[in-house]
Coordinates of C-alpha atoms in Angstrom, one line a residue:
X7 CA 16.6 -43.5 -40.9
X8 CA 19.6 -45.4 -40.5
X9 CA 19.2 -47.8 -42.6
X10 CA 18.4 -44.9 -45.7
X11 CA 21.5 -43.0 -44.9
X12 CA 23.4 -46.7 -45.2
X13 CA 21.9 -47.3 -48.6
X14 CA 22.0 -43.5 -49.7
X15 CA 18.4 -43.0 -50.4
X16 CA 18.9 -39.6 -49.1
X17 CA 18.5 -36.0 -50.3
X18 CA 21.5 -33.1 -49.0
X19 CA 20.5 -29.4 -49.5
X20 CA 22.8 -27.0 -48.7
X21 CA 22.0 -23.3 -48.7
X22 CA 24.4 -20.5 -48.1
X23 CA 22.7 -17.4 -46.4
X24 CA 23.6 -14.8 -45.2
X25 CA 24.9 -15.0 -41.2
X26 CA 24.6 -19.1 -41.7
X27 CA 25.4 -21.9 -44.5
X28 CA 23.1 -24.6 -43.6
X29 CA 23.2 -28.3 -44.3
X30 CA 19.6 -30.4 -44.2
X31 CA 20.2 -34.4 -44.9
X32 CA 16.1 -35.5 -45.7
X33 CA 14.7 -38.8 -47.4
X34 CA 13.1 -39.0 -50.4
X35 CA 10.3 -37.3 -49.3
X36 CA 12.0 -34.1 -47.8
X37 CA 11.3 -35.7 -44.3
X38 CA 14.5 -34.3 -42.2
X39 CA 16.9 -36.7 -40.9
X40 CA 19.5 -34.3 -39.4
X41 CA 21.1 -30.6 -40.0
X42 CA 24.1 -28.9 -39.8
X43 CA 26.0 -25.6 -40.5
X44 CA 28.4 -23.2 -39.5
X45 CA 27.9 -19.1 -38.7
X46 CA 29.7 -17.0 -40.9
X47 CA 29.2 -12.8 -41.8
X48 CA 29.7 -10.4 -44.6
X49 CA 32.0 -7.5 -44.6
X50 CA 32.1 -4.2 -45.4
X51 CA 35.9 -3.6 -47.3
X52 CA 36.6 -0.5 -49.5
X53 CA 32.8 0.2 -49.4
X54 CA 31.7 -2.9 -50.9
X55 CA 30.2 -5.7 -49.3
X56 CA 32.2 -9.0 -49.9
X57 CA 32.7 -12.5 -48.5
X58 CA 36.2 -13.6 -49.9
X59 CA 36.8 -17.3 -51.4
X60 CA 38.2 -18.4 -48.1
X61 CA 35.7 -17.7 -46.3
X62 CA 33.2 -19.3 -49.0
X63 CA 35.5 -22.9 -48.9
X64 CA 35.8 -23.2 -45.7
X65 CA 32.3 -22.0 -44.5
X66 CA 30.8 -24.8 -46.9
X67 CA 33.1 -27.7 -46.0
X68 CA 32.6 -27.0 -42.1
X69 CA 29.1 -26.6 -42.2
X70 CA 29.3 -30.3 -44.0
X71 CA 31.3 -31.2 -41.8
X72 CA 28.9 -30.6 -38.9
X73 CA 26.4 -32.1 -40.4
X74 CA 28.1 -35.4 -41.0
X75 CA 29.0 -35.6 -37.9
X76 CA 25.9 -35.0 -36.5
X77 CA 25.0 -37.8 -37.9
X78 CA 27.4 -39.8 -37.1
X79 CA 26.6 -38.9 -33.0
X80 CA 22.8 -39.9 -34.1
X81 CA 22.9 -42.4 -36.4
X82 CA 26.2 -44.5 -35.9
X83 CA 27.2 -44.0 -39.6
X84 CA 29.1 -42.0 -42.3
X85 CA 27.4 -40.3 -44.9
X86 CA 29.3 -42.2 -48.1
X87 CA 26.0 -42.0 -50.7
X88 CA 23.6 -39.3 -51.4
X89 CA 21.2 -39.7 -54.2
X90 CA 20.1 -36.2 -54.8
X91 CA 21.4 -32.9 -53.9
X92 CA 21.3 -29.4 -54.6
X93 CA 23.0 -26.2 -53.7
X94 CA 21.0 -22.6 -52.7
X95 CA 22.6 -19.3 -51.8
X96 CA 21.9 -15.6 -51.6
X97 CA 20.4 -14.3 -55.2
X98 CA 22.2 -12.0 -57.3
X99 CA 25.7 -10.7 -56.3
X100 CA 28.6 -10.8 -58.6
X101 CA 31.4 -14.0 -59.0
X102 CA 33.4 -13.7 -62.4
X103 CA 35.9 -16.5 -62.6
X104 CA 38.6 -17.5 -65.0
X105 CA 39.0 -20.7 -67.3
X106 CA 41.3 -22.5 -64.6
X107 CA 37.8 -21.9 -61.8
X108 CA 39.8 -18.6 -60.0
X109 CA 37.4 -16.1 -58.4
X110 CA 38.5 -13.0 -59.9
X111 CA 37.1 -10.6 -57.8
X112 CA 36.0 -10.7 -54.5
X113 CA 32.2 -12.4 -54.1
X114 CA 29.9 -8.8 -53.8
X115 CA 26.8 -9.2 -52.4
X116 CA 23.1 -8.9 -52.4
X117 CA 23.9 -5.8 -50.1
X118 CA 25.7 -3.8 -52.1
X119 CA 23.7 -0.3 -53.6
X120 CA 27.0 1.0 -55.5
X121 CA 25.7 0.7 -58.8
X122 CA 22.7 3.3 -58.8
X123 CA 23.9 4.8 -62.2
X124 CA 25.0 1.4 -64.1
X125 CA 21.4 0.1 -63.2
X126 CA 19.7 3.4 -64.3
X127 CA 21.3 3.0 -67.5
X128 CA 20.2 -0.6 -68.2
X129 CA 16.7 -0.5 -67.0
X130 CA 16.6 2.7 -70.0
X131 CA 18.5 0.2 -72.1
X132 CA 16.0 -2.2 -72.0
X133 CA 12.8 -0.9 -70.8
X134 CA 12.6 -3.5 -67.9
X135 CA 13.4 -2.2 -64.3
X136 CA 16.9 -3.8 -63.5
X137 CA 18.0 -3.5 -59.6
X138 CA 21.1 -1.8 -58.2
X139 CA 22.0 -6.0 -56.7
X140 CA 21.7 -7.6 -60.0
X141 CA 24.9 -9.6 -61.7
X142 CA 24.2 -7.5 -64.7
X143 CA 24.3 -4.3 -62.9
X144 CA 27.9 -4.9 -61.5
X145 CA 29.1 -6.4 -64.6
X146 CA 28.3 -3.0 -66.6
X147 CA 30.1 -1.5 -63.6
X148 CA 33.1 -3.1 -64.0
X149 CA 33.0 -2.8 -67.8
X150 CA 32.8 1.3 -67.1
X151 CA 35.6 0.9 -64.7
X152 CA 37.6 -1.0 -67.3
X153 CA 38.4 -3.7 -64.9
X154 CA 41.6 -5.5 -65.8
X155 CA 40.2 -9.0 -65.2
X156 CA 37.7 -9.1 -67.4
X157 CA 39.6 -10.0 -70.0
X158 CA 40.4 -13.1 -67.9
X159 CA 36.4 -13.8 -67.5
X160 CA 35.4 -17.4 -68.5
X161 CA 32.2 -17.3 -66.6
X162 CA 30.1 -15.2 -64.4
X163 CA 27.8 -16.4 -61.7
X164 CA 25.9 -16.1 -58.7
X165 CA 27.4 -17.7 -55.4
X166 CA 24.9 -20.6 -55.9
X167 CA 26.1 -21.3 -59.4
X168 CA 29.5 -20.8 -58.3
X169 CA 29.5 -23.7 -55.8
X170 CA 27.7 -25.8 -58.0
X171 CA 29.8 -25.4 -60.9
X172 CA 32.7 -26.7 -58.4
X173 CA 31.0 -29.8 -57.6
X174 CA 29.9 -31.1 -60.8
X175 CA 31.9 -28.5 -63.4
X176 CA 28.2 -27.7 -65.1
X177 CA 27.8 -24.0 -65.9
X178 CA 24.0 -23.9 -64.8
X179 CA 21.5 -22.0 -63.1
X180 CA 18.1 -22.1 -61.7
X181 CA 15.4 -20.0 -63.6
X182 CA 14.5 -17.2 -60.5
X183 CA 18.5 -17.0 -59.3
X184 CA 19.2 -16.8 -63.4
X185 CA 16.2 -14.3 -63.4
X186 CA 17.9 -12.4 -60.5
X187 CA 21.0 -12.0 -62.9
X188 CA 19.6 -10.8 -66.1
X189 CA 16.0 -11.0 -66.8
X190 CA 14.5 -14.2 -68.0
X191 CA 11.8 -14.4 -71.0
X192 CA 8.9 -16.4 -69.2
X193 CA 8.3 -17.7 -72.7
X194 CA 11.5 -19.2 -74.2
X195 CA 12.9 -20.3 -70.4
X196 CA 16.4 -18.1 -71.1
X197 CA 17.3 -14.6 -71.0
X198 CA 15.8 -12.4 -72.9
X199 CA 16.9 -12.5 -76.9
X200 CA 17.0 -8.4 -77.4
X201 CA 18.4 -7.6 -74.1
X202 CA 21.5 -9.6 -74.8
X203 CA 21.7 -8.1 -78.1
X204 CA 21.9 -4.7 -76.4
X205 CA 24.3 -5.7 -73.6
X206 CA 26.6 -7.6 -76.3
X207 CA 26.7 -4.3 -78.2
X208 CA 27.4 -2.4 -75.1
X209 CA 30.8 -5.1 -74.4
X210 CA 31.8 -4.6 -77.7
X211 CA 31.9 -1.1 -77.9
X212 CA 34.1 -1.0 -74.7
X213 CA 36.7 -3.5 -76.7
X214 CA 35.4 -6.5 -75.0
X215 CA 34.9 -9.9 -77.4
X216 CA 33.0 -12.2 -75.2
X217 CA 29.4 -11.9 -75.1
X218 CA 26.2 -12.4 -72.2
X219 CA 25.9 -16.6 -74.1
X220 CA 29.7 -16.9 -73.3
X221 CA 29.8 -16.3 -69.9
X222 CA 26.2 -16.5 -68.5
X223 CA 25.0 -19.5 -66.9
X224 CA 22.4 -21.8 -68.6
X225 CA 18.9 -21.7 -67.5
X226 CA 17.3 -24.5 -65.8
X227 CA 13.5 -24.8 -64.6
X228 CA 12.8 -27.1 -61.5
X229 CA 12.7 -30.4 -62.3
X230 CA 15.6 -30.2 -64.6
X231 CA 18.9 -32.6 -64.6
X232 CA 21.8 -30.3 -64.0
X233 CA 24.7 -32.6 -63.9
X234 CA 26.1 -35.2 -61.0
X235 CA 28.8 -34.8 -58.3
X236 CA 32.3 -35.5 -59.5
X237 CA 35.1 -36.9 -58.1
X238 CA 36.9 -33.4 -57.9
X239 CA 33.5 -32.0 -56.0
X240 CA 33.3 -34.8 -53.5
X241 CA 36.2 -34.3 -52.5
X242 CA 35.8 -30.0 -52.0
X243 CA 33.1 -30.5 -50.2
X244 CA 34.3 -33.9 -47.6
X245 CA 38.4 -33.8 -47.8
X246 CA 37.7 -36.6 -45.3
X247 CA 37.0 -38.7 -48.7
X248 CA 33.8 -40.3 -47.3
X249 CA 31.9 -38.9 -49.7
X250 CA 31.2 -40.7 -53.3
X251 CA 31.0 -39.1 -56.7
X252 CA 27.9 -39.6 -58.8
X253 CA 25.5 -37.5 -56.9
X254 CA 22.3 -36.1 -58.8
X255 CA 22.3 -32.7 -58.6
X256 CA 19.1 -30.4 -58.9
X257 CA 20.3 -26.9 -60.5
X258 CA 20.9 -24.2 -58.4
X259 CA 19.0 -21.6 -56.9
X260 CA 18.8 -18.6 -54.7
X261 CA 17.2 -18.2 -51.5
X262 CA 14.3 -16.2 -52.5
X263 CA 13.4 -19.5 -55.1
X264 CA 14.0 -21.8 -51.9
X265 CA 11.3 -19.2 -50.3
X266 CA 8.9 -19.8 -52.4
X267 CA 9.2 -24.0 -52.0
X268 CA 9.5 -23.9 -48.5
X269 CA 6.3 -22.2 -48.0
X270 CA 4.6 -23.8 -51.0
X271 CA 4.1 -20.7 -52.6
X272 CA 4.6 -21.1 -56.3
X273 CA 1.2 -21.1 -58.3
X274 CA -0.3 -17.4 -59.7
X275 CA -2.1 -15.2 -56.2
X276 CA 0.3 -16.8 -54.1
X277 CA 2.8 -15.4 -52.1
X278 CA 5.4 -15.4 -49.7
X279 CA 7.6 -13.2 -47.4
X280 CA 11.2 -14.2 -45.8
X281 CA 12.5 -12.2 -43.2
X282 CA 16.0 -12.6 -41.5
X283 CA 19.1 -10.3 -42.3
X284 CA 17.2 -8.9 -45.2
X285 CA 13.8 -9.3 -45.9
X286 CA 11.5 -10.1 -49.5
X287 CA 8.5 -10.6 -50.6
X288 CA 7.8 -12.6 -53.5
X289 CA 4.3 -12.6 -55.5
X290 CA 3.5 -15.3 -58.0
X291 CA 1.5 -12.9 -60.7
X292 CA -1.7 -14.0 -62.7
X293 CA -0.6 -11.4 -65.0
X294 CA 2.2 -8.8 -66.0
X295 CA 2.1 -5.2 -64.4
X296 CA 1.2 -3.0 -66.4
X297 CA 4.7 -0.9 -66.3
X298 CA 7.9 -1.4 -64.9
X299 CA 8.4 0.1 -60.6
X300 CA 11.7 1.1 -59.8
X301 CA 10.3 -0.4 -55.7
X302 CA 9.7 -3.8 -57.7
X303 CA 11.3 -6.6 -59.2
X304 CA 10.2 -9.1 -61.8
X305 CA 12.0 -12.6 -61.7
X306 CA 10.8 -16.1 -61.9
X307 CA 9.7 -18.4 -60.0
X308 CA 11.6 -21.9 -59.9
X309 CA 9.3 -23.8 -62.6
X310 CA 9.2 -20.2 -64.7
X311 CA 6.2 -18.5 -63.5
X312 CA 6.8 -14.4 -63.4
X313 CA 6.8 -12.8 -59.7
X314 CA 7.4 -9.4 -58.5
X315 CA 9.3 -8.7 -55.6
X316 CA 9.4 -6.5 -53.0
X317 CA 13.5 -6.9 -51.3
X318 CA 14.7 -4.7 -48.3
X319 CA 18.4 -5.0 -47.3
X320 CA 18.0 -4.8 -43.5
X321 CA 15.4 -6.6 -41.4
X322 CA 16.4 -8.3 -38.5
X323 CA 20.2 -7.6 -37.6
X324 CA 19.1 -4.2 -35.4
X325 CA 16.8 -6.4 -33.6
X326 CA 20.0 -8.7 -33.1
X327 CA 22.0 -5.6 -32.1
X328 CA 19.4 -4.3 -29.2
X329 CA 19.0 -7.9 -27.9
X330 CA 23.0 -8.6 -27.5
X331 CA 22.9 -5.2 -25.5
X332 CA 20.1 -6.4 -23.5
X333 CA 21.9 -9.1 -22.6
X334 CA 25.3 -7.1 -21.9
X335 CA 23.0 -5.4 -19.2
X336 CA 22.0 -9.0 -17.4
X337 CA 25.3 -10.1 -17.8
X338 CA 26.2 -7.1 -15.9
X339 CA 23.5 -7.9 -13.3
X340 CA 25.3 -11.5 -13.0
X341 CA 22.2 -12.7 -14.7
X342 CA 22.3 -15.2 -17.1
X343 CA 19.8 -16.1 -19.9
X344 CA 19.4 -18.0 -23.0
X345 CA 19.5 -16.2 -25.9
X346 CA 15.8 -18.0 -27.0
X347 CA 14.7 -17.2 -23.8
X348 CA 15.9 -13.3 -24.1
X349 CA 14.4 -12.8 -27.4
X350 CA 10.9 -14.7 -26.2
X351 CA 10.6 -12.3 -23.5
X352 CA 11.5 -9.1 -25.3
X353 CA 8.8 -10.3 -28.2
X354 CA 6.2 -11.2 -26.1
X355 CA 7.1 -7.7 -24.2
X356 CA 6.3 -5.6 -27.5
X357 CA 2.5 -7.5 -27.3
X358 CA 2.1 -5.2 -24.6
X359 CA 3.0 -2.0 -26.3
X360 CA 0.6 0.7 -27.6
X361 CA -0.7 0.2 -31.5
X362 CA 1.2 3.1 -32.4
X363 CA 4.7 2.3 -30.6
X364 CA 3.9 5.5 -28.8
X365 CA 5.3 7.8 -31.1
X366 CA 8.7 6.0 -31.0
X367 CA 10.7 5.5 -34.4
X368 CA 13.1 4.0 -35.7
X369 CA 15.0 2.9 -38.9
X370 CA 16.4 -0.5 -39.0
X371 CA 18.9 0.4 -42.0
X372 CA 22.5 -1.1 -42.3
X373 CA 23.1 -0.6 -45.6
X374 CA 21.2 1.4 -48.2
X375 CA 18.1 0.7 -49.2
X376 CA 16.4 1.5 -53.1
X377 CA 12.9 1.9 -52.3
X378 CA 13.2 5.2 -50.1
X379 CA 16.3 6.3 -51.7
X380 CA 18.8 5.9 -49.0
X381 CA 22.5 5.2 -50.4
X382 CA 24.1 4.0 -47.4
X383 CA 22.5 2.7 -43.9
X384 CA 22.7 4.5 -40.1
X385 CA 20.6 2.5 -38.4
X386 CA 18.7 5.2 -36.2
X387 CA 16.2 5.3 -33.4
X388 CA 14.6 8.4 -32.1
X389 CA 11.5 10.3 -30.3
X390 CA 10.2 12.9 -28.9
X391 CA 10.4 13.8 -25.4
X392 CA 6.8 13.2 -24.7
X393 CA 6.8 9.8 -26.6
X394 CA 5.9 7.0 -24.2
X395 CA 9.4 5.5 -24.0
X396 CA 8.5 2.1 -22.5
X397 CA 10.7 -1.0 -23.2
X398 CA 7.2 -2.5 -24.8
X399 CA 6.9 0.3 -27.0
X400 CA 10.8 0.3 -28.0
X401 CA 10.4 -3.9 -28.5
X402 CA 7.4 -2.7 -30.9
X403 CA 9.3 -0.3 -32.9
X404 CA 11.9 -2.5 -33.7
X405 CA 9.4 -5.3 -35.2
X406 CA 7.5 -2.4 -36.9
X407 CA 10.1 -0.7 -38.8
X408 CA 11.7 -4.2 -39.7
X409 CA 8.4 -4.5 -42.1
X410 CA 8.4 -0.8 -43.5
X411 CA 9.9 -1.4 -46.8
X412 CA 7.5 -4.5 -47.1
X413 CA 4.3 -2.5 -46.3
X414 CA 5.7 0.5 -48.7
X415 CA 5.9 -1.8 -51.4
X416 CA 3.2 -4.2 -51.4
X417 CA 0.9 -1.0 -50.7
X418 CA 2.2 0.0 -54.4
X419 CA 1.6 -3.9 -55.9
X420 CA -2.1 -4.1 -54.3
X421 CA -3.3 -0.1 -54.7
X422 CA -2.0 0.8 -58.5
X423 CA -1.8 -2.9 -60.0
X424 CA -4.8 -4.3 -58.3
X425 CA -2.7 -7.5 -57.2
X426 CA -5.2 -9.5 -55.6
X427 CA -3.8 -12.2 -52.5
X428 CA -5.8 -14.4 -50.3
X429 CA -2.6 -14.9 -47.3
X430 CA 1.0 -14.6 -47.5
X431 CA 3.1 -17.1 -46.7
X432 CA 6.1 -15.9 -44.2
X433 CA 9.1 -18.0 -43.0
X434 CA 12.3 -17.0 -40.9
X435 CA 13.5 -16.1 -37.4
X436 CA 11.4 -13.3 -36.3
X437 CA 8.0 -15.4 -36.5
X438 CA 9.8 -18.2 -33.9
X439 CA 7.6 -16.3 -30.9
X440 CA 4.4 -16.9 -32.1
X441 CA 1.5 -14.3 -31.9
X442 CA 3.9 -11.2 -32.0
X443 CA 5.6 -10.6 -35.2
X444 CA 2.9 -12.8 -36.9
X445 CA 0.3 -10.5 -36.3
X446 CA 2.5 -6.8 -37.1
X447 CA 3.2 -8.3 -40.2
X448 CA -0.3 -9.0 -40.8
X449 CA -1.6 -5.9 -40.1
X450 CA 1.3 -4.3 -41.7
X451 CA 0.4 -5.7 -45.4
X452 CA -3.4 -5.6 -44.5
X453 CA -3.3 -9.7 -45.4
X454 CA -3.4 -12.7 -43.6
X455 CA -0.1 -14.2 -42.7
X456 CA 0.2 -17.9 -43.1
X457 CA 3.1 -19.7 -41.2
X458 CA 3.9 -23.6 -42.4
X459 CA 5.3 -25.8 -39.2
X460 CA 7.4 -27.3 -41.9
X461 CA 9.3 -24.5 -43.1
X462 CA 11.5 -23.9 -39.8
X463 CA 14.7 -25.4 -41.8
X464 CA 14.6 -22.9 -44.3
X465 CA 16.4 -22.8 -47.5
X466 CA 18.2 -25.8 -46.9
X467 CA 15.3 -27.8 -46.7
X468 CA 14.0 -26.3 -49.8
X469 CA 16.5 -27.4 -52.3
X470 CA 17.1 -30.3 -51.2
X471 CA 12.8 -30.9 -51.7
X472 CA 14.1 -29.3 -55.7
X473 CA 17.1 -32.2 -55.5
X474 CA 14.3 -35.0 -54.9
X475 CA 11.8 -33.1 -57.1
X476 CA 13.6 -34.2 -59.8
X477 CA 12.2 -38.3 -59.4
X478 CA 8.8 -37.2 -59.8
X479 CA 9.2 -34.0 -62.6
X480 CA 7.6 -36.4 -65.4
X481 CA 4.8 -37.6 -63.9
X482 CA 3.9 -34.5 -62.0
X483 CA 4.0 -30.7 -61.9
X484 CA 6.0 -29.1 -59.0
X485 CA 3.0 -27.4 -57.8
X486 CA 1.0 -30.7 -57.7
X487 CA 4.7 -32.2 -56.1
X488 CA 4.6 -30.0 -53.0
X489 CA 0.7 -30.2 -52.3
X490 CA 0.7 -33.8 -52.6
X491 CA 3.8 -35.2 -51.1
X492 CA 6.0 -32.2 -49.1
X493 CA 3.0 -30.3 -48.0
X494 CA 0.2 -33.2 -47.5
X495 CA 0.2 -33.2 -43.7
X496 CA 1.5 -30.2 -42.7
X497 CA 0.2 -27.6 -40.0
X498 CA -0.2 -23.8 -40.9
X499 CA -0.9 -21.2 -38.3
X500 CA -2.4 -18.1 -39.8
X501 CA -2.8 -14.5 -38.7
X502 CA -5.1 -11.9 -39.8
X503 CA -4.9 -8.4 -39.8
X504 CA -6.4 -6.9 -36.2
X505 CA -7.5 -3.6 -36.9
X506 CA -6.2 -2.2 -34.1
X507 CA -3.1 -3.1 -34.8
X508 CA -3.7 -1.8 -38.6
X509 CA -4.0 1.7 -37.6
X510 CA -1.5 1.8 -35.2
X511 CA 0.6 0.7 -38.0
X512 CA -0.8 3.3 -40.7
X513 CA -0.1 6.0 -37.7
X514 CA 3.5 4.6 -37.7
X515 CA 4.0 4.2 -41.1
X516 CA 2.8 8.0 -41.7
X517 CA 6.0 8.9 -39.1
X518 CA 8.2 7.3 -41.0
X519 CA 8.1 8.7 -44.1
X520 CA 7.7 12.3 -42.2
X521 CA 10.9 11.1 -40.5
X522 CA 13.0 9.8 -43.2
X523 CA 14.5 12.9 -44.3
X524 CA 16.6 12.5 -40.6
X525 CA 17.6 8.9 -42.1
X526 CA 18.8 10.7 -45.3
X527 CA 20.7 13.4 -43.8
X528 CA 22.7 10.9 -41.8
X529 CA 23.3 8.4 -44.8

């Protein structure tokens, strides 16, 4: 490995999520040499959900930073040449930025649900189901609120695009973040001709002179050559000036694109579901539903083939909140235990809870969530005094209600659009203990849950397998890419649905939709 990172036959992804930005240095075969990153969190200002620019600068510099010098303890050696790279971060949001690269506004989030009547309005507008998180949602938003900066606009982005366009000044876009934007014609590989036409009509009656082609990113399938690092963006993202210009860069994506690669889940009847801070699940489709769900999404996969998700806003981070109390009550005790440890134990705890939780409920909400309707989050845990409150049971809710909005809408997919799947794919931090949340989830969709050993480096890992994609595009499909060479050897555990488990499940998942009206009143 050494002797690779001397000569620079290397491949960097970088991926900014959501509680992490994560760096993964692989070879040319997306075997990984060494990681990095750096911890960073959203905030809630004025109602809206934002990371500001600083935090976005410094958050990606440090977490390259670590991972340089990571491998510099390993390896003995600077990073100076990388031969392929790519940059992946939380779909949709909203960055509008000027002609001289100045973030305008403040970077809002997948999080947000502030834009219930701006997205009404264009999924009427143009007969396709467009998503309260959606770039275009927030741009109509700040066209109704007559936004002073937008007369400043010179380009409009996700946070993937954003970075990207730093490093190599390329105004790019992979096809599913692009499709998480505005939607993308599966046919032409760009956004779609009559919608534009609409929304350009829309900017002009409000006095505006720019159009969706002048500010919109360019689409780019997988595969695609989206420019090379530059001098400037070396130098962004290494001050130290080790780093050397002339990079190839993949084009950019979101997370839910870097799903779908890192659990090899990309050809039609496939699928995949990522859980962490929020939670999706994306379906590759053999065909088009048959009408537009305001529970589901259609975007594109990386190499352009159509998908429906299913996205909820909140999946893990109540977990996280019960299990830093837990351990405020050792630490209390004078006991002390790792944090993989505490989690292990609590998981393997809820194993021993009653299918049903025991009539305990709960609602893992932190912000507001589309497909039941709730504007803002309270996260909220109740039962009634003859529930059997046992720290099993409660360990049980918790994992349970993280996969409500997932069960609610895959239900819809599979019972009124006959969407047929043999397993779905599932990556993130609640399937680390295995045989727990493995099998809820299971039973939870009523599918067998497939989990790939390889995918435990996440998003990162994923584009940088798009960055060395792009040495093999013309001789091979992606799909043939990541069965032949990623995916070759690789181990996959997979779960399938206990019954027991499924009707303790359906007994839970009747309680919480009696329940949610107590969600909605606190909301």
């Amino acid at each position: 490995m050494k002797n690779l990172i001397e000569k620079g036959s290397i491949s960097l992804g970088i991926e900014l999520g959501s509680t992490r930005i994560k760096a993964v240095l692989t070879d040319e075969n997306g075997i990984v040499i060494e990681t990095g990153g750096v911890d960073w969190e959203n905030k809630l200002k004025d109602g809206v959900w934002i990371y500001n620019i600083d935090q976005i600068h410094t958050g990606l510099q440090s977490a390259y930073a670590n991972l340089a010098q990571n491998v510099r303890d390993k390896y003995g050696v600077s990073i100076k040449k990388v031969k392929y790279m790519g940059i992946s971060a939380m779909m949709h949001g909203y960055m509008a930025i000027d002609k001289d690269k100045k973030v305008l506004a403040p970077f809002r989030t997948w999080r947000n649900t502030i834009t219930k009547d701006e997205a009404a309005f264009l999924s009427e507008l143009f007969s396709f189901h467009i998503p309260q998180r959606w770039t275009i949602s927030h741009l109509y938003q700040a066209v109704k609120n007559k936004e002073t900066y937008l007369f400043d606009i010179d380009y409009l982005s996700t946070l993937s695009g954003y970075i990207h366009f730093l490093l190599t000044g390329e105004k790019v876009l992979g096809m599913c973040d692009a499709s998480g934007m505005f939607p993308v014609d599966p046919q032409t590989g760009t956004y779609y001709k009559d919608m534009t036409e609409k929304f350009n009509s829309v900017l002009s009656e409000n006095g505006y002179s720019f159009t969706i082609e002048d500010i919109f990113p360019k689409v780019l399938s997988a595969g695609k050559y989206a420019g090379i690092l530059t001098d400037e963006g070396a130098k962004f993202l290494d001050p130290s000036g080790n780093l050397e210009a002339g990079t190839i860069m993949c084009p950019p994506e979101g997370d839910g694109g870097t799903g779908m690669i890192t659990t090899n889940s990309i050809r039609p009847k496939t699928g995949n579901i990522s859980a962490g801070t929020s939670s999706f699940a994306f379906i590759v489709l053999e065909k088009a539903l048959s009408r537009a769900y305001e529970e589901v999404d259609i975007l594109q996969s990386p190499n352009g083939n159509p998908s429906a998700m299913v996205q909820a806003n909140t999946c893990t981070t109540e977990i996280n909140c019960w299990v830093s109390l837990f351990n405020e009550v050792l630490k209390a005790f004078g006991k002390e235990v790792s944090t993989s440890e505490l989690y292990k134990t609590l998981f393997e705890k809820a194993n021993e809870g009653d299918a049903d939780c025991g009539n305990l409920m709960a609602y893992c909400f932190h912000a507001g969530e589309h497909l039941v309707d709730i504007p803002n989050g309270t996260p909220l845990f109740i039962h009634k005094p003859d529930a059997n409150f046992t720290l099993a049971n409660f360990m049980r809710t918790q994992i349970y209600t993280s996969f409500a909005l997932l069960n609610i809408g895959l239900d819809l997919l599979k019972n009124k659009e006959n969407v047929k799947l043999d397993k779905i794919n599932a990556h993130g931090g609640i399937f680390k203990t295995k045989g727990v949340a493995h099998d809820i989830l299971s039973a939870a969709i009523n599918t067998p849950v497939a989990v790939n050993n390889s995918a435990g480096e996440g998003g990162a890992w994923g584009i940088a397998i798009l960055a060395c994609y792009q040495a093999h595009s013309k001789e091979m499909s992606l799909e043939d890419y990541l069965d032949n060479i990623i995916f070759k050897n690789s181990e996959t555990t997979i779960s399938a649905p206990d019954p027991d488990i499924f009707y303790g499940y359906s007994a839970f998942m009747n309680n919480f939709k009696e329940n949610l009206k107590a969600e909605l009143a606190l909301s």
